[in-house]
Coordinates of C-alpha atoms in Angstrom, one line a residue:
Chain A
M1 CA -29.3 18.9 -16.2
A2 CA -28.0 22.0 -17.8
D3 CA -26.1 23.2 -14.9
G4 CA -24.2 19.9 -14.7
N5 CA -24.7 19.4 -10.9
S6 CA -26.2 16.3 -9.5
T7 CA -29.8 16.7 -8.3
V8 CA -32.2 14.8 -6.2
E9 CA -32.7 12.0 -8.8
T10 CA -29.1 12.0 -9.9
L11 CA -26.5 10.7 -7.5
V12 CA -23.4 10.9 -9.6
S13 CA -22.9 13.3 -12.3
I14 CA -19.8 13.4 -14.5
N15 CA -19.4 16.4 -16.7
N16 CA -16.9 16.9 -19.6
L17 CA -14.4 14.8 -17.9
S18 CA -10.9 14.3 -19.5
F19 CA -8.2 12.2 -18.0
S20 CA -4.9 11.1 -19.4
R21 CA -2.1 9.0 -17.9
G22 CA 1.4 8.6 -19.2
G23 CA 0.6 10.7 -22.3
R24 CA -2.3 8.5 -23.2
K25 CA -5.7 10.0 -23.2
I26 CA -8.0 7.7 -21.3
F27 CA -11.2 9.8 -21.2
N28 CA -11.9 12.5 -23.7
N29 CA -14.6 14.8 -22.6
I30 CA -17.2 12.3 -21.4
S31 CA -20.3 13.1 -19.4
L32 CA -22.6 10.6 -17.7
E33 CA -25.3 10.6 -15.1
L34 CA -26.2 7.9 -12.6
Q35 CA -29.6 7.8 -11.2
R36 CA -30.3 7.2 -7.5
G37 CA -31.6 3.8 -6.5
K38 CA -30.7 2.3 -9.9
I39 CA -28.0 -0.1 -11.1
T40 CA -25.9 1.6 -13.8
A41 CA -23.4 -0.5 -15.8
I42 CA -20.4 0.9 -17.4
M43 CA -19.1 -1.5 -20.0
G44 CA -16.3 -1.5 -22.5
P45 CA -13.4 -3.5 -23.7
S46 CA -10.4 -4.2 -21.4
G47 CA -8.1 -1.3 -21.0
T48 CA -10.7 1.5 -21.6
G49 CA -10.1 2.8 -18.1
K50 CA -13.3 1.6 -16.5
T51 CA -11.5 1.1 -13.2
T52 CA -10.0 4.5 -13.6
L53 CA -13.4 5.9 -13.9
L54 CA -14.4 4.4 -10.5
K55 CA -11.2 5.9 -9.0
L56 CA -12.1 9.3 -10.4
I57 CA -15.6 9.0 -8.8
G58 CA -14.0 8.0 -5.5
G59 CA -11.6 10.9 -5.6
Q60 CA -8.5 8.7 -5.7
L61 CA -7.5 10.3 -9.0
R62 CA -7.8 13.8 -10.2
P63 CA -9.2 14.6 -13.7
D64 CA -7.3 16.8 -16.1
Q65 CA -10.5 18.6 -16.8
G66 CA -14.2 18.4 -15.9
T67 CA -16.0 17.7 -12.7
V68 CA -17.5 14.8 -10.8
F69 CA -20.4 15.4 -8.5
V70 CA -21.5 12.8 -6.0
D71 CA -24.6 13.6 -3.9
Q72 CA -24.3 17.2 -5.1
K73 CA -20.7 17.6 -3.9
N74 CA -17.8 18.3 -6.2
V75 CA -15.5 15.4 -5.3
H76 CA -12.3 17.1 -6.4
G77 CA -13.2 20.4 -4.7
L78 CA -13.5 18.8 -1.3
S79 CA -10.9 19.1 1.5
H80 CA -9.2 15.9 2.7
R81 CA -11.6 15.7 5.6
E82 CA -14.7 16.2 3.6
L83 CA -13.6 13.7 1.0
Y84 CA -13.1 11.1 3.7
R85 CA -16.5 11.9 5.1
L86 CA -18.1 11.4 1.7
R87 CA -16.2 8.1 1.2
K88 CA -17.8 6.7 4.3
R89 CA -21.0 6.8 2.4
M90 CA -19.5 5.1 -0.7
G91 CA -18.7 1.5 -0.8
M92 CA -16.3 0.0 -3.3
L93 CA -15.8 -3.6 -4.3
F94 CA -12.4 -4.1 -5.7
Q95 CA -11.7 -6.8 -8.3
S96 CA -9.3 -8.5 -6.0
G97 CA -11.6 -8.1 -3.0
A98 CA -8.8 -6.1 -1.3
L99 CA -9.4 -7.8 2.0
L100 CA -6.9 -7.1 4.7
T101 CA -4.8 -10.3 4.7
D102 CA -3.7 -10.2 8.3
M103 CA -7.3 -10.3 9.6
S104 CA -10.1 -12.9 9.7
V105 CA -13.3 -12.5 7.8
Y106 CA -15.0 -11.2 10.9
D107 CA -12.4 -8.6 11.6
N108 CA -12.3 -7.5 8.0
I109 CA -16.0 -6.6 8.2
A110 CA -15.6 -5.1 11.6
F111 CA -12.7 -3.0 10.4
P112 CA -14.6 0.0 9.0
I113 CA -17.1 -0.1 11.8
R114 CA -14.3 0.0 14.4
E115 CA -12.5 2.7 12.6
H116 CA -15.5 5.0 12.2
T117 CA -17.8 4.4 15.1
S118 CA -17.5 3.9 18.8
L119 CA -20.0 1.1 19.0
T120 CA -19.4 -1.6 21.7
E121 CA -18.1 -5.0 20.7
P122 CA -21.4 -6.8 21.2
M123 CA -23.1 -4.3 18.9
I124 CA -20.3 -4.7 16.3
R125 CA -20.7 -8.4 16.5
S126 CA -24.4 -8.2 15.7
L127 CA -23.8 -5.9 12.8
V128 CA -21.0 -8.1 11.4
L129 CA -23.1 -11.2 11.7
M130 CA -26.0 -9.4 9.9
K131 CA -23.8 -8.3 7.1
L132 CA -22.3 -11.8 6.8
Q133 CA -25.8 -13.4 6.8
A134 CA -26.8 -11.1 4.0
V135 CA -24.0 -12.5 1.8
G136 CA -24.5 -16.1 3.1
L137 CA -21.1 -16.4 4.8
R138 CA -22.0 -16.2 8.5
G139 CA -20.4 -19.6 8.9
A140 CA -17.1 -18.5 7.4
R141 CA -16.4 -15.7 9.9
D142 CA -13.3 -17.3 11.4
L143 CA -11.6 -18.0 8.1
M144 CA -8.6 -16.0 7.0
P145 CA -8.7 -14.3 3.5
N146 CA -6.2 -16.8 2.1
E147 CA -8.6 -19.7 2.9
L148 CA -11.4 -18.2 0.8
S149 CA -12.2 -19.0 -2.8
G150 CA -12.4 -16.1 -5.3
G151 CA -16.1 -15.9 -5.1
M152 CA -16.2 -16.0 -1.4
S153 CA -13.7 -13.2 -0.9
R154 CA -15.7 -11.1 -3.2
R155 CA -18.8 -11.8 -1.1
V156 CA -16.8 -10.9 2.1
A157 CA -15.6 -7.7 0.4
L158 CA -19.3 -7.0 -0.5
A159 CA -20.3 -7.5 3.2
R160 CA -17.5 -5.1 4.2
A161 CA -18.6 -2.6 1.6
I162 CA -22.1 -2.5 3.1
A163 CA -20.8 -2.5 6.7
L164 CA -21.4 1.3 7.1
D165 CA -24.7 1.3 5.2
P166 CA -23.4 3.4 2.3
M167 CA -25.6 5.2 -0.2
M168 CA -23.8 3.7 -3.2
I169 CA -21.5 0.8 -4.1
M170 CA -19.1 0.7 -7.0
Y171 CA -18.3 -2.7 -8.3
D172 CA -15.1 -3.2 -10.2
E173 CA -15.4 -6.2 -12.5
P174 CA -17.4 -8.2 -10.0
F175 CA -18.0 -11.1 -12.4
T176 CA -14.5 -11.7 -13.7
G177 CA -13.0 -15.1 -13.2
Q178 CA -16.0 -16.6 -11.3
D179 CA -17.4 -20.1 -11.8
P180 CA -21.1 -20.2 -12.9
I181 CA -22.4 -20.8 -9.4
S182 CA -20.5 -17.9 -7.8
L183 CA -21.4 -15.8 -10.8
G184 CA -25.1 -16.5 -10.2
V185 CA -24.7 -15.8 -6.5
L186 CA -23.0 -12.4 -7.2
V187 CA -25.6 -11.3 -9.8
E188 CA -28.4 -12.2 -7.4
L189 CA -26.7 -10.5 -4.4
I190 CA -26.0 -7.2 -6.3
K191 CA -29.6 -7.0 -7.4
K192 CA -31.0 -8.0 -4.1
L193 CA -28.8 -5.6 -2.0
N194 CA -29.6 -2.8 -4.3
T195 CA -33.3 -3.1 -3.7
A196 CA -33.2 -4.2 -0.1
L197 CA -30.8 -1.5 1.1
G198 CA -32.0 1.2 -1.3
L199 CA -28.5 1.5 -2.8
T200 CA -27.3 3.0 -6.0
S201 CA -25.0 0.7 -7.8
I202 CA -22.3 1.3 -10.4
I203 CA -21.0 -1.9 -12.1
V204 CA -18.0 -1.7 -14.2
S205 CA -17.7 -4.8 -16.3
H206 CA -17.2 -6.4 -19.6
D207 CA -19.3 -9.5 -18.9
V208 CA -22.2 -8.4 -21.1
R209 CA -24.9 -11.0 -20.3
E210 CA -24.6 -10.9 -16.5
T211 CA -24.4 -7.2 -16.4
A212 CA -27.2 -6.5 -18.8
S213 CA -29.4 -8.9 -16.9
I214 CA -29.5 -6.7 -13.8
A215 CA -28.6 -3.2 -15.0
D216 CA -31.2 -0.5 -15.3
Y217 CA -29.0 1.7 -17.6
I218 CA -25.9 1.0 -19.5
Y219 CA -23.1 3.2 -20.8
I220 CA -20.6 1.7 -23.2
I221 CA -17.2 3.3 -23.3
S222 CA -14.5 2.8 -25.8
G223 CA -11.5 4.8 -26.9
G224 CA -12.1 7.4 -24.3
S225 CA -15.6 8.3 -25.3
I226 CA -19.1 7.0 -24.8
V227 CA -20.2 5.0 -27.8
G228 CA -23.5 3.8 -26.6
K229 CA -26.0 4.4 -23.8
G230 CA -29.5 3.4 -22.8
T231 CA -31.5 0.7 -21.1
P232 CA -30.5 -2.9 -21.8
R233 CA -33.3 -3.2 -24.3
Q234 CA -32.3 0.0 -26.1
I235 CA -28.7 -1.1 -26.2
E236 CA -29.7 -4.5 -27.7
Q237 CA -31.5 -2.7 -30.4
S238 CA -28.8 -0.2 -31.0
D239 CA -28.0 0.5 -34.7
S240 CA -24.3 1.1 -33.9
E241 CA -22.3 -1.7 -35.4
W242 CA -19.7 -1.3 -32.8
V243 CA -22.2 -1.7 -29.9
Q244 CA -23.7 -4.7 -31.7
Q245 CA -20.3 -6.3 -32.0
F246 CA -19.5 -5.7 -28.4
M247 CA -22.8 -7.0 -27.1
R248 CA -22.7 -10.1 -29.3
G249 CA -19.0 -10.7 -28.8
D250 CA -18.3 -11.1 -32.6
A251 CA -14.6 -11.7 -33.4
D252 CA -14.6 -9.3 -36.4
G253 CA -16.4 -6.1 -37.1
P254 CA -15.7 -2.4 -36.5
V255 CA -13.1 -3.7 -34.0
P256 CA -11.0 -5.7 -36.4
F257 CA -9.7 -9.1 -35.5
H258 CA -6.3 -8.2 -37.0
Y259 CA -4.0 -5.7 -35.4
P260 CA -3.2 -3.1 -38.0
A261 CA -0.5 -4.5 -40.4
K262 CA 0.6 -4.2 -43.9
D263 CA -0.8 -6.5 -46.7
Y264 CA -0.5 -10.1 -45.8
I265 CA 0.7 -11.5 -49.1
E266 CA 3.2 -8.7 -49.5
D267 CA 4.5 -9.3 -46.0
L268 CA 5.0 -13.1 -46.6
I269 CA 6.9 -12.5 -49.8
S270 CA 9.1 -9.8 -48.5
S271 CA 12.4 -11.0 -47.1
K272 CA 12.8 -8.3 -44.5
K273 CA 12.6 -9.6 -40.9
A274 CA 10.9 -6.6 -39.5
Chain B
M1 CA 23.9 13.6 -27.6
I2 CA 20.5 15.2 -27.2
R3 CA 19.1 12.0 -25.9
I4 CA 21.8 11.8 -23.2
I5 CA 21.0 15.3 -22.0
N6 CA 17.3 14.4 -22.3
N7 CA 17.7 11.3 -20.1
L8 CA 19.9 13.1 -17.6
G9 CA 17.2 15.8 -17.3
R10 CA 14.4 13.3 -16.9
G11 CA 16.4 11.3 -14.4
T12 CA 17.1 14.4 -12.3
L13 CA 13.5 15.4 -12.4
D14 CA 12.3 12.0 -11.5
S15 CA 14.6 11.8 -8.5
L16 CA 13.7 15.2 -7.3
A17 CA 10.0 14.3 -7.6
K18 CA 10.6 11.1 -5.6
L19 CA 12.5 13.1 -3.0
G20 CA 9.6 15.5 -2.7
R21 CA 7.1 12.6 -2.4
S22 CA 9.1 10.9 0.2
A23 CA 9.3 14.2 2.3
L24 CA 5.5 14.6 2.1
F25 CA 5.1 11.0 3.0
L26 CA 7.4 11.3 6.0
T27 CA 5.5 14.4 7.3
H28 CA 2.2 12.6 6.9
A29 CA 3.6 9.5 8.7
V30 CA 5.2 11.4 11.6
T31 CA 2.1 13.6 12.2
G32 CA 0.0 10.4 12.2
I33 CA 1.1 9.9 15.8
T34 CA -2.2 11.6 16.9
E35 CA -3.9 8.6 15.4
I36 CA -1.9 5.9 17.3
L37 CA -1.7 7.6 20.7
P38 CA -5.3 6.6 21.6
R39 CA -4.7 3.1 20.3
P40 CA -1.3 1.9 21.5
R41 CA -2.1 -1.6 20.5
L42 CA -1.4 -0.7 16.9
L43 CA 2.1 0.3 17.9
T44 CA 2.8 -2.7 20.2
K45 CA 1.9 -5.1 17.5
Q46 CA 4.4 -3.5 15.2
L47 CA 7.0 -3.3 17.9
Y48 CA 6.7 -7.1 18.1
F49 CA 7.1 -7.6 14.3
V50 CA 9.8 -5.0 13.7
G51 CA 11.7 -5.2 17.0
V52 CA 11.2 -8.4 18.9
L53 CA 11.5 -10.6 15.8
T54 CA 14.8 -8.9 15.0
F55 CA 16.1 -9.7 18.5
L56 CA 17.6 -13.1 17.7
I57 CA 19.7 -12.0 14.7
I58 CA 21.0 -9.0 16.7
V59 CA 22.0 -11.1 19.7
I60 CA 23.8 -13.7 17.7
S61 CA 25.6 -11.2 15.4
G62 CA 26.5 -9.1 18.4
L63 CA 28.0 -12.1 20.2
F64 CA 30.2 -13.0 17.2
V65 CA 31.3 -9.5 16.4
G66 CA 32.3 -9.1 20.0
M67 CA 34.2 -12.4 20.0
V68 CA 36.1 -11.4 16.9
L69 CA 36.9 -8.0 18.3
G70 CA 38.2 -9.7 21.4
L71 CA 40.4 -12.1 19.4
Q72 CA 41.8 -9.5 17.0
G73 CA 42.2 -6.9 19.7
Y74 CA 44.1 -9.4 21.9
Y75 CA 46.5 -10.3 19.1
T76 CA 47.3 -6.6 18.3
L77 CA 47.4 -5.3 21.9
S78 CA 49.5 -8.2 23.2
D79 CA 52.3 -7.2 20.8
F80 CA 52.6 -4.1 22.9
G81 CA 51.9 -5.7 26.2
A82 CA 48.7 -3.7 26.4
E83 CA 46.2 -6.6 26.6
E84 CA 44.6 -5.1 29.7
S85 CA 43.2 -2.4 27.4
L86 CA 41.1 -5.0 25.6
G87 CA 38.0 -4.1 27.5
I88 CA 38.0 -0.4 26.5
M89 CA 38.9 -1.3 23.0
V90 CA 36.1 -3.7 22.5
A91 CA 33.5 -1.5 24.3
A92 CA 34.5 1.7 22.6
S93 CA 34.4 0.1 19.1
L94 CA 31.0 -1.4 19.8
V95 CA 29.4 1.5 21.5
R96 CA 30.7 4.2 19.2
E97 CA 30.6 2.5 15.8
L98 CA 29.8 -1.2 15.4
G99 CA 26.7 -1.3 17.6
P100 CA 24.7 1.4 15.8
V101 CA 26.1 0.6 12.3
V102 CA 26.0 -3.2 12.2
A103 CA 22.6 -3.2 14.1
G104 CA 21.4 -0.7 11.6
L105 CA 22.5 -2.8 8.6
L106 CA 21.0 -5.9 10.1
F107 CA 17.8 -4.0 10.8
A108 CA 17.6 -2.8 7.2
G109 CA 18.2 -6.4 6.0
R110 CA 15.8 -8.1 8.3
A111 CA 13.0 -5.7 9.3
G112 CA 13.4 -3.1 6.5
S113 CA 13.1 -5.5 3.7
A114 CA 10.1 -7.2 5.4
L115 CA 8.4 -3.8 5.8
T116 CA 8.9 -2.9 2.1
A117 CA 7.6 -6.2 0.9
E118 CA 4.6 -6.1 3.2
I119 CA 3.6 -2.5 2.2
G120 CA 4.4 -3.2 -1.4
L121 CA 2.2 -6.3 -1.5
M122 CA -0.6 -4.5 0.3
K123 CA -0.4 -1.9 -2.4
A124 CA -0.3 -4.5 -5.2
T125 CA -3.4 -6.3 -3.7
E126 CA -5.3 -3.0 -3.5
Q127 CA -5.5 -3.2 0.3
L128 CA -4.2 0.4 0.6
S129 CA -6.6 1.6 -2.0
G130 CA -9.4 -0.3 -0.4
M131 CA -8.6 1.4 2.9
E132 CA -8.7 4.8 1.3
M133 CA -12.1 4.0 -0.1
M134 CA -13.2 3.0 3.4
A135 CA -12.2 6.5 4.4
V136 CA -9.3 5.1 6.5
D137 CA -6.0 7.0 5.9
P138 CA -3.6 4.2 5.0
I139 CA -0.5 6.2 5.9
K140 CA -1.8 6.9 9.4
R141 CA -3.3 3.5 9.9
I142 CA -0.5 1.3 8.4
I143 CA 2.6 3.4 8.0
T144 CA 2.7 5.5 11.2
P145 CA 2.7 2.5 13.6
R146 CA 5.4 0.8 11.6
F147 CA 7.5 3.9 11.4
Y148 CA 7.5 4.6 15.1
A149 CA 8.1 0.9 15.8
G150 CA 11.3 1.0 13.7
F151 CA 12.3 4.3 15.2
I152 CA 11.9 3.0 18.8
S153 CA 13.3 -0.5 18.1
L154 CA 16.6 0.3 16.5
P155 CA 18.2 2.2 19.4
L156 CA 17.2 -0.6 21.7
L157 CA 18.5 -3.2 19.4
A158 CA 21.8 -1.3 18.9
A159 CA 22.3 -1.1 22.7
L160 CA 21.6 -4.8 23.0
F161 CA 24.1 -5.5 20.2
S162 CA 26.8 -3.6 22.0
A163 CA 26.0 -5.2 25.4
V164 CA 26.1 -8.7 24.0
G165 CA 29.2 -7.8 22.0
V166 CA 31.0 -6.7 25.2
L167 CA 30.1 -10.1 26.7
G168 CA 31.4 -11.9 23.6
G169 CA 34.7 -9.9 23.9
Q170 CA 35.0 -10.8 27.5
T171 CA 34.3 -14.5 26.8
V172 CA 37.2 -14.7 24.3
G173 CA 39.6 -12.2 26.0
V174 CA 39.2 -13.1 29.6
T175 CA 37.9 -16.7 29.7
L176 CA 39.8 -18.1 26.7
L177 CA 42.9 -16.0 26.3
G178 CA 43.5 -15.1 30.0
V179 CA 43.3 -11.3 30.1
D180 CA 42.8 -10.1 33.7
D181 CA 39.1 -9.8 34.5
G182 CA 39.5 -6.8 36.7
A183 CA 41.6 -4.9 34.2
F184 CA 39.1 -5.7 31.4
W185 CA 36.2 -4.2 33.2
S186 CA 37.9 -1.4 35.2
Q187 CA 39.6 0.1 32.1
M188 CA 36.3 0.1 30.4
Q189 CA 34.6 1.8 33.3
A190 CA 37.3 4.4 33.6
K191 CA 37.8 5.4 30.0
L192 CA 34.3 5.0 28.5
D193 CA 32.5 8.4 28.8
F194 CA 28.8 8.4 29.2
Y195 CA 28.1 11.5 27.0
D196 CA 31.0 11.3 24.5
D197 CA 30.7 7.6 23.8
I198 CA 27.4 6.1 24.9
M199 CA 25.1 9.0 24.2
N200 CA 26.7 9.6 20.8
G201 CA 26.2 6.0 19.9
I202 CA 22.6 6.2 21.0
I203 CA 22.1 9.4 18.9
K204 CA 23.6 7.5 15.9
S205 CA 21.2 4.6 16.3
I206 CA 18.2 7.0 16.6
V207 CA 19.2 8.6 13.4
F208 CA 19.7 5.3 11.7
G209 CA 16.4 4.0 13.0
F210 CA 14.6 7.0 11.6
V211 CA 16.3 6.8 8.2
A212 CA 16.0 3.0 7.8
S213 CA 12.3 3.0 8.7
W214 CA 11.6 5.9 6.4
I215 CA 13.4 4.4 3.4
A216 CA 11.8 0.9 3.9
L217 CA 8.3 2.3 4.3
F218 CA 8.5 4.8 1.5
E219 CA 9.9 2.3 -0.9
G220 CA 7.0 0.0 -0.1
Y221 CA 4.5 2.7 -0.5
D222 CA 6.0 4.0 -3.7
T223 CA 6.5 0.6 -5.3
I224 CA 5.1 -0.2 -8.7
P225 CA 2.3 -2.7 -7.8
T226 CA 3.6 -5.7 -9.6
S227 CA 5.7 -8.6 -8.4
E228 CA 8.7 -7.3 -10.2
G229 CA 8.1 -3.8 -8.7
V230 CA 7.9 -5.2 -5.2
S231 CA 11.1 -7.2 -5.6
R232 CA 12.9 -4.1 -6.9
A233 CA 11.6 -2.0 -4.1
T234 CA 12.8 -4.5 -1.5
T235 CA 16.3 -4.6 -3.1
R236 CA 16.4 -0.8 -3.2
T237 CA 15.4 -0.7 0.5
V238 CA 18.4 -2.8 1.6
V239 CA 20.9 -1.0 -0.8
N240 CA 19.7 2.5 0.0
S241 CA 19.4 2.0 3.7
S242 CA 22.9 0.5 3.8
F243 CA 24.3 3.5 1.9
A244 CA 22.4 6.0 4.0
I245 CA 23.6 4.3 7.3
L246 CA 27.2 4.1 6.3
G247 CA 27.3 7.7 4.8
L248 CA 25.5 9.2 7.8
D249 CA 27.8 7.3 10.1
F250 CA 30.7 9.0 8.6
L251 CA 29.1 12.5 8.9
L252 CA 28.0 11.9 12.4
T253 CA 31.3 10.6 13.5
A254 CA 33.0 13.6 12.0
M255 CA 30.7 15.9 13.8
M256 CA 30.8 14.1 17.2
F257 CA 34.4 13.0 17.4
G258 CA 36.0 15.5 15.0
D259 CA 37.3 18.0 17.6
N260 CA 39.0 15.5 19.8

């Protein structure tokens, strides 16, 4: 991929991307490639800008430098109209679910279909019920978003994300704050939908075990650059101490347990307050 | 010293940037009308939330303001034996000033703050972002109907405020204090000019509706997406709308009635 564009096998290609916010460099010249039909995980500690990366791919943020190609289109070179056309083929699952709170589950899933197509109501109904059936919530169609548990709203949001049959879905921390059962359900769903619908999935997460269990390829980001990449097996056998600490969740290692401070004993003895 | 200049410069730049953002936001929202014309239900729903739900507070406030005007006007005018002019006094104060201004302030407090909080929370819960990713323009889909609803509602509410106020003034002046009914109404009819008084009042309320809706929606859209941010934005809406309404009222009054 010398030319840096996405090709037939690569759906998303990020080249030499830099992004900073509020004077802080979030990404420093990173490049990654996401294969079509695969589940790619992007992992890293909290606050490394994983969500920001998804927003850059979706064209909601502009990079300082570098390009993002999705399906061979330069996301940040598109006109407003073209970008919106591209987004119709990208689904995104927000951490909060981002369901529209003034609409029922049914209407939430019908929303993108009603906005973008002129299908008749009976057809929309069949589509909505099919999507709900896929996530196992056909019986919950009349509930309002505030009546759903966290796991259920994420499943509804997932049904909404696949409502327009997109080519890819971006998952923003799909496993955070889920009980073991919802967690199992979500892991299973993401895997199943990816195969059944021929999707390309991008999972941004720091839940190592769940993510590694379904990912085909993993990128680990920290401090603005990529510190590890490979298949789950390769990552597991990585000789980088940092990657090992992250994957095993050790308290101390290259990422120290202690926030940088002066010598402990000296600090205790000294009388100064600060 | 340098820090003061520094902060002054940054503050100026920030406010200019915000002004620029709000102007772009307004253009985007106003031109979004092409989106709601084919789907009038988006607008009627907001007309209900913004306009109809503000109805009660407007009617009750209008009634009391009119009653107070009747009372105060009667005490002052009767000193000069001019209590027959109570009708025109009450009506002119309401139609020219109090109707648009007080209705505007109430609108900013009741509907404006609700709009800011609603949009701010939609932003905080990623609903606006989610819409963008579903390729639905949140400004056109969410802001535009609310903007036009406010813009249409306030002139109607202000007219209602004035009408109810006149009835309140009549209740106190005529029914309770014994001003002649015929004089009350006929003086009003004779001296209140349709263009100079009523139209100018309507123009004021249209301007206030425009500004109050703009401020409320922009503050919501531009909010920092945290609970503190939303609460600050809501406060700013009420404060800024009130200042804008009172300041603009002075300017408009000077322009409209200045050459009399």
